[in-house]
Amino acid sequence: MNDCKYFSLALDESTDVMDVSQLLIYTRAVNNSFEVHEELLKLVSLHDTTKGQDIFNAVESVVSEHGGFDKLSAVVADGAPSMQGRRTGFAGLLRQSGVDCPILHCIIHQEALCAKSMNFSHVMDLVTKVTNLIRGGNRSLNHRKFVAFLDEVSAAYGDLQMHTEIRWMSRGKCLERFFALRSEIPVFLEESIRCDTSAYCSQLRDTDFLCDMAFLADITSHLNRLNLQLQGRGQTVSDLYAHMNAFNAKLGLFKEGFQSDRPNLAHFPSCEEMRKDAPECEETMLKYKAEIEKLQQQFKSRFQDFYAMQPRIALFTDPLSAAVSEQPPELQLELCELQADPFFQANRNERGISFWRLLPESRFPILRDFALSMASMFGSTYICESNFSMMKHIKSKERNRLTDETLFQLMQIGCTNIEIDIQSIVRQQERPQVSH
């Protein structure tokens, strides 16, 4: 932090096993050689309220130990009012303190909110109810019978998967299995479940309902694939923006597929299965064009913070093709030199940080400074979310008396990318034996 050129912050808050709010503050710092380091800066335990002022005070206190906000390039957080509020939220208070940098809403959170916009609750309600009837709560006998039944009929899967609302990607896996077992489930309900399941069985044999389930399973699978692409450490803002743009293009392709009288279902395998089973459902599938349009609209209305950065992202991604006249005046002269230099034209296959590392500081000080700022930016809070799982293991029911400082130190060791030679440290601390 002290030696870096720029740094950004990723903030997220969750409660531990003792209902104490824990604020994770991660930093992504880049030095003058374009070496990027993502490390846990601090874990702050908030024992009282978790308002925007509390979060701002905690972050300001931590960052002031490392030189303040002067090198801050961006902040990314979730969409909670305490984080993103323009007046009393962390974002608003940061602006009021004189810090002018992009404050981003985590791109993974926004993608998950887009996915929730599709109105297929009638499908998920039935899938959840039937799954709980077979393997939920204390229905272990039903569950054992169901697994044995699937094995007996050589079904595509050996069991159903539970769906949990807080695990965004579980819906896709749950739907995929449920649709694959759509023929076996009603047979099992009629033969083995004692309570009245006729309403469920009639729906599971209704072509329109199965078409809805097939479409939801396919589009959720595509959304899950995007979610996986947005995850992972070390991704730049331009990497995340590229994934999102690619998905926008895919949505346009999907919409075109549902415009003709005979839908093109090359990218919707479950819908294709339904068409083979019930050719008359083709007309029903034309209505899914409106659902894709709704999803497109969600992707256009959200991600405004990323769209606002689009010119900077485009310049960082491909400086040799950027329109010079559209760039800020302070970058234009150096950009002209860069684009005219045959050495850099020959190295245009290099992308992102690896390309910017080639620029000598003596010739391109302003462009390099711009690139360093972009390279330091987080685009999501993935690094926080993934390490909350570690926090749950460290401060478990059996170790719930850990102090705040000890929890932070254990988290530091568990989350760091720096290789730690524990045995060497222990040997250094051992006192030499005193002979008598």
GROMACS .gro file of C-alpha atoms in nm:
model
  436
    1MET     CA    1   0.000   0.000   0.000
    2ASN     CA    2   0.279   0.244   0.087
    3ASP     CA    3   0.486   0.164  -0.224
    4CYS     CA    4   0.202   0.126  -0.473
    5LYS     CA    5   0.111   0.370  -0.749
    6TYR     CA    6  -0.266   0.321  -0.714
    7PHE     CA    7  -0.502   0.101  -0.515
    8SER     CA    8  -0.873   0.023  -0.513
    9LEU     CA    9  -1.094  -0.116  -0.237
   10ALA     CA   10  -1.354  -0.395  -0.231
   11LEU     CA   11  -1.597  -0.378   0.062
   12ASP     CA   12  -1.856  -0.625   0.183
   13GLU     CA   13  -2.021  -0.696   0.514
   14SER     CA   14  -2.165  -1.014   0.663
   15THR     CA   15  -2.244  -1.154   1.007
   16ASP     CA   16  -2.045  -1.428   1.177
   17VAL     CA   17  -2.168  -1.716   1.392
   18MET     CA   18  -2.211  -1.479   1.691
   19ASP     CA   19  -2.417  -1.230   1.486
   20VAL     CA   20  -2.135  -0.977   1.484
   21SER     CA   21  -2.117  -0.776   1.160
   22GLN     CA   22  -1.777  -0.823   0.997
   23LEU     CA   23  -1.664  -0.575   0.733
   24LEU     CA   24  -1.404  -0.712   0.491
   25ILE     CA   25  -1.181  -0.447   0.333
   26TYR     CA   26  -0.972  -0.579   0.043
   27THR     CA   27  -0.717  -0.380  -0.152
   28ARG     CA   28  -0.594  -0.427  -0.507
   29ALA     CA   29  -0.266  -0.237  -0.537
   30VAL     CA   30  -0.044  -0.193  -0.842
   31ASN     CA   31   0.317  -0.073  -0.838
   32ASN     CA   32   0.506   0.112  -1.110
   33SER     CA   33   0.605  -0.220  -1.276
   34PHE     CA   34   0.238  -0.321  -1.318
   35GLU     CA   35   0.266  -0.590  -1.049
   36VAL     CA   36  -0.081  -0.637  -0.898
   37HIS     CA   37  -0.141  -0.754  -0.541
   38GLU     CA   38  -0.483  -0.839  -0.397
   39GLU     CA   39  -0.471  -0.870  -0.019
   40LEU     CA   40  -0.697  -0.843   0.285
   41LEU     CA   41  -0.634  -0.497   0.426
   42LYS     CA   42  -0.850  -0.528   0.735
   43LEU     CA   43  -1.141  -0.715   0.889
   44VAL     CA   44  -1.337  -0.468   1.100
   45SER     CA   45  -1.585  -0.600   1.358
   46LEU     CA   46  -1.890  -0.370   1.385
   47HIS     CA   47  -2.047  -0.450   1.722
   48ASP     CA   48  -2.308  -0.172   1.704
   49THR     CA   49  -2.489  -0.036   1.397
   50THR     CA   50  -2.381  -0.091   1.036
   51LYS     CA   51  -2.490   0.241   0.888
   52GLY     CA   52  -2.305   0.424   0.615
   53GLN     CA   53  -2.131   0.643   0.872
   54ASP     CA   54  -2.003   0.339   1.062
   55ILE     CA   55  -1.865   0.183   0.743
   56PHE     CA   56  -1.706   0.511   0.632
   57ASN     CA   57  -1.542   0.566   0.971
   58ALA     CA   58  -1.401   0.212   0.966
   59VAL     CA   59  -1.262   0.243   0.613
   60GLU     CA   60  -1.121   0.592   0.670
   61SER     CA   61  -0.946   0.476   0.987
   62VAL     CA   62  -0.786   0.179   0.810
   63VAL     CA   63  -0.683   0.366   0.494
   64SER     CA   64  -0.538   0.660   0.690
   65GLU     CA   65  -0.278   0.418   0.832
   66HIS     CA   66  -0.149   0.370   0.475
   67GLY     CA   67  -0.139   0.729   0.350
   68GLY     CA   68  -0.507   0.810   0.304
   69PHE     CA   69  -0.724   0.819  -0.009
   70ASP     CA   70  -0.479   1.006  -0.237
   71LYS     CA   71  -0.393   0.695  -0.444
   72LEU     CA   72  -0.747   0.553  -0.443
   73SER     CA   73  -0.860   0.466  -0.799
   74ALA     CA   74  -1.202   0.305  -0.731
   75VAL     CA   75  -1.425   0.144  -0.470
   76VAL     CA   76  -1.654  -0.153  -0.536
   77ALA     CA   77  -1.926  -0.265  -0.294
   78ASP     CA   78  -2.264  -0.437  -0.296
   79GLY     CA   79  -2.587  -0.248  -0.360
   80ALA     CA   80  -2.699  -0.206   0.002
   81PRO     CA   81  -2.817   0.150   0.092
   82SER     CA   82  -2.550   0.168   0.364
   83MET     CA   83  -2.288   0.121   0.089
   84GLN     CA   84  -2.431   0.296  -0.217
   85GLY     CA   85  -2.650   0.567  -0.056
   86ARG     CA   86  -2.579   0.909  -0.210
   87ARG     CA   87  -2.628   1.105   0.112
   88THR     CA   88  -2.577   0.894   0.422
   89GLY     CA   89  -2.432   0.582   0.259
   90PHE     CA   90  -2.061   0.509   0.234
   91ALA     CA   91  -2.049   0.630  -0.128
   92GLY     CA   92  -2.211   0.963  -0.043
   93LEU     CA   93  -1.989   1.023   0.259
   94LEU     CA   94  -1.679   0.940   0.055
   95ARG     CA   95  -1.780   1.198  -0.205
   96GLN     CA   96  -1.849   1.457   0.068
   97SER     CA   97  -1.499   1.402   0.207
   98GLY     CA   98  -1.353   1.518  -0.126
   99VAL     CA   99  -1.262   1.180  -0.280
  100ASP     CA  100  -1.351   1.173  -0.650
  101CYS     CA  101  -1.318   0.822  -0.792
  102PRO     CA  102  -1.557   0.567  -0.947
  103ILE     CA  103  -1.774   0.392  -0.688
  104LEU     CA  104  -1.894   0.071  -0.853
  105HIS     CA  105  -2.179  -0.162  -0.768
  106CYS     CA  106  -2.039  -0.517  -0.782
  107ILE     CA  107  -2.095  -0.651  -1.135
  108ILE     CA  108  -2.177  -1.002  -1.004
  109HIS     CA  109  -2.448  -0.862  -0.773
  110GLN     CA  110  -2.599  -0.669  -1.063
  111GLU     CA  111  -2.597  -0.977  -1.287
  112ALA     CA  112  -2.780  -1.173  -1.016
  113LEU     CA  113  -3.043  -0.896  -0.989
  114CYS     CA  114  -3.095  -0.910  -1.367
  115ALA     CA  115  -3.150  -1.285  -1.344
  116LYS     CA  116  -3.423  -1.236  -1.082
  117SER     CA  117  -3.622  -1.008  -1.315
  118MET     CA  118  -3.774  -1.298  -1.512
  119ASN     CA  119  -4.121  -1.381  -1.385
  120PHE     CA  120  -4.127  -1.760  -1.369
  121SER     CA  121  -4.221  -1.796  -1.004
  122HIS     CA  122  -4.493  -2.051  -1.092
  123VAL     CA  123  -4.218  -2.286  -1.216
  124MET     CA  124  -3.980  -2.238  -0.924
  125ASP     CA  125  -4.263  -2.266  -0.669
  126LEU     CA  126  -4.367  -2.608  -0.797
  127VAL     CA  127  -4.009  -2.729  -0.839
  128THR     CA  128  -3.927  -2.622  -0.481
  129LYS     CA  129  -4.244  -2.778  -0.334
  130VAL     CA  130  -4.197  -3.112  -0.512
  131THR     CA  131  -3.826  -3.124  -0.425
  132ASN     CA  132  -3.906  -3.057  -0.057
  133LEU     CA  133  -4.180  -3.322  -0.068
  134ILE     CA  134  -3.927  -3.579  -0.186
  135ARG     CA  135  -3.610  -3.488   0.005
  136GLY     CA  136  -3.678  -3.191   0.233
  137GLY     CA  137  -3.680  -3.179   0.613
  138ASN     CA  138  -3.754  -3.515   0.779
  139ARG     CA  139  -3.853  -3.697   0.459
  140SER     CA  140  -3.554  -3.930   0.461
  141LEU     CA  141  -3.768  -4.237   0.376
  142ASN     CA  142  -3.914  -4.064   0.068
  143HIS     CA  143  -3.564  -3.961  -0.033
  144ARG     CA  144  -3.424  -4.314  -0.005
  145LYS     CA  145  -3.717  -4.454  -0.204
  146PHE     CA  146  -3.670  -4.189  -0.473
  147VAL     CA  147  -3.297  -4.259  -0.513
  148ALA     CA  148  -3.370  -4.634  -0.536
  149PHE     CA  149  -3.648  -4.568  -0.789
  150LEU     CA  150  -3.419  -4.358  -1.013
  151ASP     CA  151  -3.154  -4.629  -0.999
  152GLU     CA  152  -3.412  -4.892  -1.091
  153VAL     CA  153  -3.535  -4.703  -1.400
  154SER     CA  154  -3.178  -4.595  -1.502
  155ALA     CA  155  -3.265  -4.224  -1.494
  156ALA     CA  156  -3.034  -3.951  -1.625
  157TYR     CA  157  -2.957  -3.836  -1.267
  158GLY     CA  158  -2.949  -4.022  -0.939
  159ASP     CA  159  -3.114  -3.752  -0.727
  160LEU     CA  160  -3.271  -3.404  -0.723
  161GLN     CA  161  -3.077  -3.099  -0.609
  162MET     CA  162  -3.203  -2.852  -0.351
  163HIS     CA  163  -3.237  -2.483  -0.438
  164THR     CA  164  -3.123  -2.217  -0.190
  165GLU     CA  165  -3.212  -1.854  -0.258
  166ILE     CA  166  -2.883  -1.714  -0.126
  167ARG     CA  167  -2.685  -1.945  -0.357
  168TRP     CA  168  -2.761  -1.776  -0.689
  169MET     CA  169  -2.628  -2.055  -0.909
  170SER     CA  170  -2.816  -2.336  -0.735
  171ARG     CA  171  -3.134  -2.253  -0.928
  172GLY     CA  172  -2.980  -2.355  -1.260
  173LYS     CA  173  -2.854  -2.691  -1.132
  174CYS     CA  174  -3.183  -2.760  -0.958
  175LEU     CA  175  -3.385  -2.686  -1.275
  176GLU     CA  176  -3.151  -2.886  -1.499
  177ARG     CA  177  -3.196  -3.201  -1.292
  178PHE     CA  178  -3.567  -3.151  -1.236
  179PHE     CA  179  -3.632  -3.111  -1.609
  180ALA     CA  180  -3.422  -3.417  -1.692
  181LEU     CA  181  -3.634  -3.620  -1.444
  182ARG     CA  182  -3.970  -3.472  -1.553
  183SER     CA  183  -4.104  -3.812  -1.662
  184GLU     CA  184  -3.991  -4.006  -1.353
  185ILE     CA  185  -4.104  -3.756  -1.086
  186PRO     CA  186  -4.485  -3.776  -1.141
  187VAL     CA  187  -4.468  -4.157  -1.155
  188PHE     CA  188  -4.285  -4.163  -0.821
  189LEU     CA  189  -4.528  -3.912  -0.664
  190GLU     CA  190  -4.828  -4.124  -0.763
  191GLU     CA  191  -4.676  -4.453  -0.649
  192SER     CA  192  -4.484  -4.364  -0.333
  193ILE     CA  193  -4.606  -4.037  -0.177
  194ARG     CA  194  -4.902  -4.085   0.055
  195CYS     CA  195  -5.043  -3.732   0.045
  196ASP     CA  196  -5.247  -3.603  -0.251
  197THR     CA  197  -5.008  -3.503  -0.532
  198SER     CA  198  -5.255  -3.502  -0.823
  199ALA     CA  199  -5.226  -3.125  -0.872
  200TYR     CA  200  -4.847  -3.148  -0.898
  201CYS     CA  201  -4.864  -3.444  -1.137
  202SER     CA  202  -5.113  -3.275  -1.369
  203GLN     CA  203  -4.887  -2.969  -1.394
  204LEU     CA  204  -4.580  -3.185  -1.456
  205ARG     CA  205  -4.764  -3.340  -1.752
  206ASP     CA  206  -4.887  -3.008  -1.889
  207THR     CA  207  -4.700  -2.914  -2.208
  208ASP     CA  208  -4.713  -2.536  -2.151
  209PHE     CA  209  -4.575  -2.572  -1.799
  210LEU     CA  210  -4.295  -2.802  -1.917
  211CYS     CA  211  -4.208  -2.553  -2.193
  212ASP     CA  212  -4.176  -2.278  -1.931
  213MET     CA  213  -3.953  -2.503  -1.722
  214ALA     CA  214  -3.738  -2.589  -2.024
  215PHE     CA  215  -3.688  -2.223  -2.118
  216LEU     CA  216  -3.610  -2.124  -1.759
  217ALA     CA  217  -3.359  -2.409  -1.726
  218ASP     CA  218  -3.181  -2.303  -2.047
  219ILE     CA  219  -3.168  -1.927  -1.987
  220THR     CA  220  -3.061  -1.983  -1.625
  221SER     CA  221  -2.782  -2.208  -1.752
  222HIS     CA  222  -2.657  -1.922  -1.974
  223LEU     CA  223  -2.676  -1.679  -1.681
  224ASN     CA  224  -2.483  -1.922  -1.461
  225ARG     CA  225  -2.212  -1.943  -1.726
  226LEU     CA  226  -2.182  -1.564  -1.722
  227ASN     CA  227  -2.172  -1.566  -1.342
  228LEU     CA  228  -1.881  -1.811  -1.349
  229GLN     CA  229  -1.693  -1.593  -1.598
  230LEU     CA  230  -1.732  -1.292  -1.368
  231GLN     CA  231  -1.589  -1.482  -1.073
  232GLY     CA  232  -1.222  -1.531  -0.995
  233ARG     CA  233  -0.935  -1.325  -0.863
  234GLY     CA  234  -0.708  -1.102  -1.069
  235GLN     CA  235  -0.961  -0.992  -1.332
  236THR     CA  236  -0.945  -0.630  -1.450
  237VAL     CA  237  -1.251  -0.410  -1.500
  238SER     CA  238  -1.205  -0.446  -1.877
  239ASP     CA  239  -1.217  -0.829  -1.847
  240LEU     CA  240  -1.547  -0.814  -1.658
  241TYR     CA  241  -1.691  -0.555  -1.898
  242ALA     CA  242  -1.601  -0.778  -2.194
  243HIS     CA  243  -1.787  -1.076  -2.042
  244MET     CA  244  -2.095  -0.859  -1.986
  245ASN     CA  245  -2.085  -0.720  -2.342
  246ALA     CA  246  -2.050  -1.070  -2.483
  247PHE     CA  247  -2.362  -1.179  -2.294
  248ASN     CA  248  -2.552  -0.878  -2.428
  249ALA     CA  249  -2.463  -0.993  -2.779
  250LYS     CA  250  -2.580  -1.346  -2.694
  251LEU     CA  251  -2.917  -1.210  -2.579
  252GLY     CA  252  -2.960  -1.046  -2.919
  253LEU     CA  253  -2.884  -1.381  -3.082
  254PHE     CA  254  -3.131  -1.561  -2.854
  255LYS     CA  255  -3.406  -1.307  -2.934
  256GLU     CA  256  -3.356  -1.354  -3.308
  257GLY     CA  257  -3.395  -1.728  -3.259
  258PHE     CA  258  -3.749  -1.684  -3.122
  259GLN     CA  259  -3.867  -1.439  -3.392
  260SER     CA  260  -3.952  -1.687  -3.668
  261ASP     CA  261  -4.246  -1.928  -3.682
  262ARG     CA  262  -3.999  -2.213  -3.630
  263PRO     CA  263  -3.772  -2.103  -3.340
  264ASN     CA  264  -3.399  -2.169  -3.367
  265LEU     CA  265  -3.327  -2.365  -3.047
  266ALA     CA  266  -2.958  -2.441  -3.108
  267HIS     CA  267  -2.867  -2.271  -2.780
  268PHE     CA  268  -3.170  -2.400  -2.585
  269PRO     CA  269  -3.125  -2.779  -2.553
  270SER     CA  270  -3.411  -2.829  -2.305
  271CYS     CA  271  -3.653  -2.642  -2.532
  272GLU     CA  272  -3.531  -2.855  -2.824
  273GLU     CA  273  -3.614  -3.167  -2.621
  274MET     CA  274  -3.964  -3.033  -2.559
  275ARG     CA  275  -4.012  -2.965  -2.932
  276LYS     CA  276  -3.919  -3.326  -3.010
  277ASP     CA  277  -4.156  -3.458  -2.742
  278ALA     CA  278  -4.442  -3.220  -2.828
  279PRO     CA  279  -4.407  -3.046  -3.170
  280GLU     CA  280  -4.721  -2.841  -3.104
  281CYS     CA  281  -4.537  -2.641  -2.834
  282GLU     CA  282  -4.348  -2.438  -3.100
  283GLU     CA  283  -4.619  -2.172  -3.095
  284THR     CA  284  -4.596  -2.149  -2.717
  285MET     CA  285  -4.223  -2.086  -2.736
  286LEU     CA  286  -4.265  -1.766  -2.940
  287LYS     CA  287  -4.368  -1.583  -2.621
  288TYR     CA  288  -4.014  -1.625  -2.482
  289LYS     CA  289  -3.895  -1.348  -2.713
  290ALA     CA  290  -4.064  -1.101  -2.474
  291GLU     CA  291  -3.883  -1.257  -2.176
  292ILE     CA  292  -3.547  -1.218  -2.348
  293GLU     CA  293  -3.632  -0.855  -2.431
  294LYS     CA  294  -3.711  -0.800  -2.065
  295LEU     CA  295  -3.373  -0.944  -1.971
  296GLN     CA  296  -3.205  -0.722  -2.232
  297GLN     CA  297  -3.373  -0.418  -2.080
  298GLN     CA  298  -3.245  -0.515  -1.737
  299PHE     CA  299  -2.890  -0.539  -1.869
  300LYS     CA  300  -2.927  -0.195  -2.029
  301SER     CA  301  -3.071  -0.025  -1.720
  302ARG     CA  302  -2.820  -0.174  -1.478
  303PHE     CA  303  -2.438  -0.152  -1.499
  304GLN     CA  304  -2.462   0.227  -1.549
  305ASP     CA  305  -2.144   0.275  -1.346
  306PHE     CA  306  -1.959   0.045  -1.588
  307TYR     CA  307  -2.117   0.203  -1.898
  308ALA     CA  308  -1.995   0.545  -1.775
  309MET     CA  309  -1.640   0.406  -1.776
  310GLN     CA  310  -1.671   0.259  -2.127
  311PRO     CA  311  -1.435   0.509  -2.302
  312ARG     CA  312  -1.165   0.445  -2.040
  313ILE     CA  313  -1.217   0.069  -2.061
  314ALA     CA  314  -1.194   0.078  -2.443
  315LEU     CA  315  -0.868   0.275  -2.428
  316PHE     CA  316  -0.718   0.038  -2.170
  317THR     CA  317  -0.825  -0.270  -2.370
  318ASP     CA  318  -0.701  -0.162  -2.714
  319PRO     CA  319  -0.505   0.168  -2.715
  320LEU     CA  320  -0.374   0.113  -3.069
  321SER     CA  321  -0.728   0.124  -3.216
  322ALA     CA  322  -0.874   0.397  -2.992
  323ALA     CA  323  -0.999   0.715  -3.161
  324VAL     CA  324  -0.751   0.982  -3.047
  325SER     CA  325  -0.998   1.271  -3.080
  326GLU     CA  326  -1.238   1.103  -2.835
  327GLN     CA  327  -0.978   1.075  -2.557
  328PRO     CA  328  -0.909   1.332  -2.284
  329PRO     CA  329  -0.678   1.610  -2.413
  330GLU     CA  330  -0.396   1.520  -2.174
  331LEU     CA  331  -0.371   1.171  -2.332
  332GLN     CA  332  -0.401   1.263  -2.700
  333LEU     CA  333  -0.042   1.359  -2.786
  334GLU     CA  334   0.112   1.052  -2.622
  335LEU     CA  335  -0.154   0.833  -2.783
  336CYS     CA  336  -0.059   0.968  -3.128
  337GLU     CA  337   0.302   0.869  -3.064
  338LEU     CA  338   0.201   0.528  -2.936
  339GLN     CA  339  -0.018   0.445  -3.237
  340ALA     CA  340   0.252   0.559  -3.483
  341ASP     CA  341   0.532   0.356  -3.326
  342PRO     CA  342   0.606   0.039  -3.531
  343PHE     CA  343   0.739  -0.146  -3.222
  344PHE     CA  344   0.404  -0.127  -3.045
  345GLN     CA  345   0.214  -0.205  -3.366
  346ALA     CA  346   0.422  -0.524  -3.390
  347ASN     CA  347   0.324  -0.611  -3.031
  348ARG     CA  348  -0.048  -0.545  -3.069
  349ASN     CA  349  -0.119  -0.909  -2.984
  350GLU     CA  350  -0.023  -0.826  -2.627
  351ARG     CA  351  -0.333  -0.731  -2.430
  352GLY     CA  352  -0.414  -0.555  -2.107
  353ILE     CA  353  -0.144  -0.521  -1.845
  354SER     CA  354   0.113  -0.715  -2.047
  355PHE     CA  355   0.091  -0.453  -2.326
  356TRP     CA  356   0.106  -0.150  -2.097
  357ARG     CA  357   0.413  -0.294  -1.928
  358LEU     CA  358   0.602  -0.242  -2.257
  359LEU     CA  359   0.562   0.137  -2.247
  360PRO     CA  360   0.871   0.325  -2.119
  361GLU     CA  361   0.782   0.578  -1.852
  362SER     CA  362   1.015   0.840  -2.001
  363ARG     CA  363   0.812   0.855  -2.326
  364PHE     CA  364   0.458   0.785  -2.204
  365PRO     CA  365   0.428   0.906  -1.841
  366ILE     CA  366   0.062   1.016  -1.866
  367LEU     CA  367  -0.059   0.708  -2.056
  368ARG     CA  368   0.122   0.478  -1.814
  369ASP     CA  369  -0.035   0.660  -1.521
  370PHE     CA  370  -0.380   0.612  -1.675
  371ALA     CA  371  -0.310   0.241  -1.731
  372LEU     CA  372  -0.183   0.193  -1.375
  373SER     CA  373  -0.504   0.348  -1.243
  374MET     CA  374  -0.720   0.114  -1.454
  375ALA     CA  375  -0.511  -0.194  -1.366
  376SER     CA  376  -0.563  -0.130  -0.996
  377MET     CA  377  -0.946  -0.135  -1.010
  378PHE     CA  378  -1.163  -0.408  -0.862
  379GLY     CA  379  -1.481  -0.475  -1.062
  380SER     CA  380  -1.657  -0.707  -0.819
  381THR     CA  381  -1.665  -0.808  -0.453
  382TYR     CA  382  -1.595  -1.171  -0.544
  383ILE     CA  383  -1.279  -1.170  -0.333
  384CYS     CA  384  -1.486  -1.071  -0.027
  385GLU     CA  385  -1.768  -1.317  -0.092
  386SER     CA  386  -1.532  -1.610  -0.141
  387ASN     CA  387  -1.349  -1.540   0.182
  388PHE     CA  388  -1.661  -1.506   0.397
  389SER     CA  389  -1.675  -1.885   0.362
  390MET     CA  390  -1.329  -1.902   0.517
  391MET     CA  391  -1.443  -1.676   0.799
  392LYS     CA  392  -1.730  -1.915   0.877
  393HIS     CA  393  -1.480  -2.201   0.911
  394ILE     CA  394  -1.236  -2.000   1.122
  395LYS     CA  395  -1.498  -1.857   1.359
  396SER     CA  396  -1.722  -2.159   1.393
  397LYS     CA  397  -1.957  -2.269   1.672
  398GLU     CA  398  -1.665  -2.449   1.833
  399ARG     CA  399  -1.437  -2.139   1.815
  400ASN     CA  400  -1.686  -1.861   1.874
  401ARG     CA  401  -1.481  -1.688   2.146
  402LEU     CA  402  -1.208  -1.570   1.909
  403THR     CA  403  -1.121  -1.205   1.964
  404ASP     CA  404  -1.162  -0.957   1.679
  405GLU     CA  405  -0.785  -0.914   1.637
  406THR     CA  406  -0.717  -1.289   1.636
  407LEU     CA  407  -0.990  -1.345   1.377
  408PHE     CA  408  -0.836  -1.078   1.154
  409GLN     CA  409  -0.487  -1.230   1.188
  410LEU     CA  410  -0.615  -1.580   1.104
  411MET     CA  411  -0.804  -1.440   0.806
  412GLN     CA  412  -0.489  -1.265   0.685
  413ILE     CA  413  -0.294  -1.590   0.689
  414GLY     CA  414  -0.578  -1.785   0.527
  415CYS     CA  415  -0.650  -1.535   0.248
  416THR     CA  416  -0.305  -1.414   0.148
  417ASN     CA  417  -0.135  -1.494  -0.182
  418ILE     CA  418   0.203  -1.453  -0.016
  419GLU     CA  419   0.368  -1.787   0.061
  420ILE     CA  420   0.431  -1.810   0.433
  421ASP     CA  421   0.701  -2.040   0.570
  422ILE     CA  422   0.550  -2.103   0.914
  423GLN     CA  423   0.826  -2.344   1.023
  424SER     CA  424   1.098  -2.089   0.945
  425ILE     CA  425   0.916  -1.820   1.143
  426VAL     CA  426   0.880  -2.056   1.440
  427ARG     CA  427   1.251  -2.144   1.431
  428GLN     CA  428   1.342  -1.775   1.429
  429GLN     CA  429   1.129  -1.718   1.739
  430GLU     CA  430   1.274  -2.013   1.933
  431ARG     CA  431   1.512  -1.906   2.206
  432PRO     CA  432   1.855  -2.074   2.213
  433GLN     CA  433   1.905  -2.331   2.487
  434VAL     CA  434   2.104  -2.194   2.783
  435SER     CA  435   2.369  -2.444   2.903
  436HIS     CA  436   2.442  -2.472   3.277
   0.00000   0.00000   0.00000
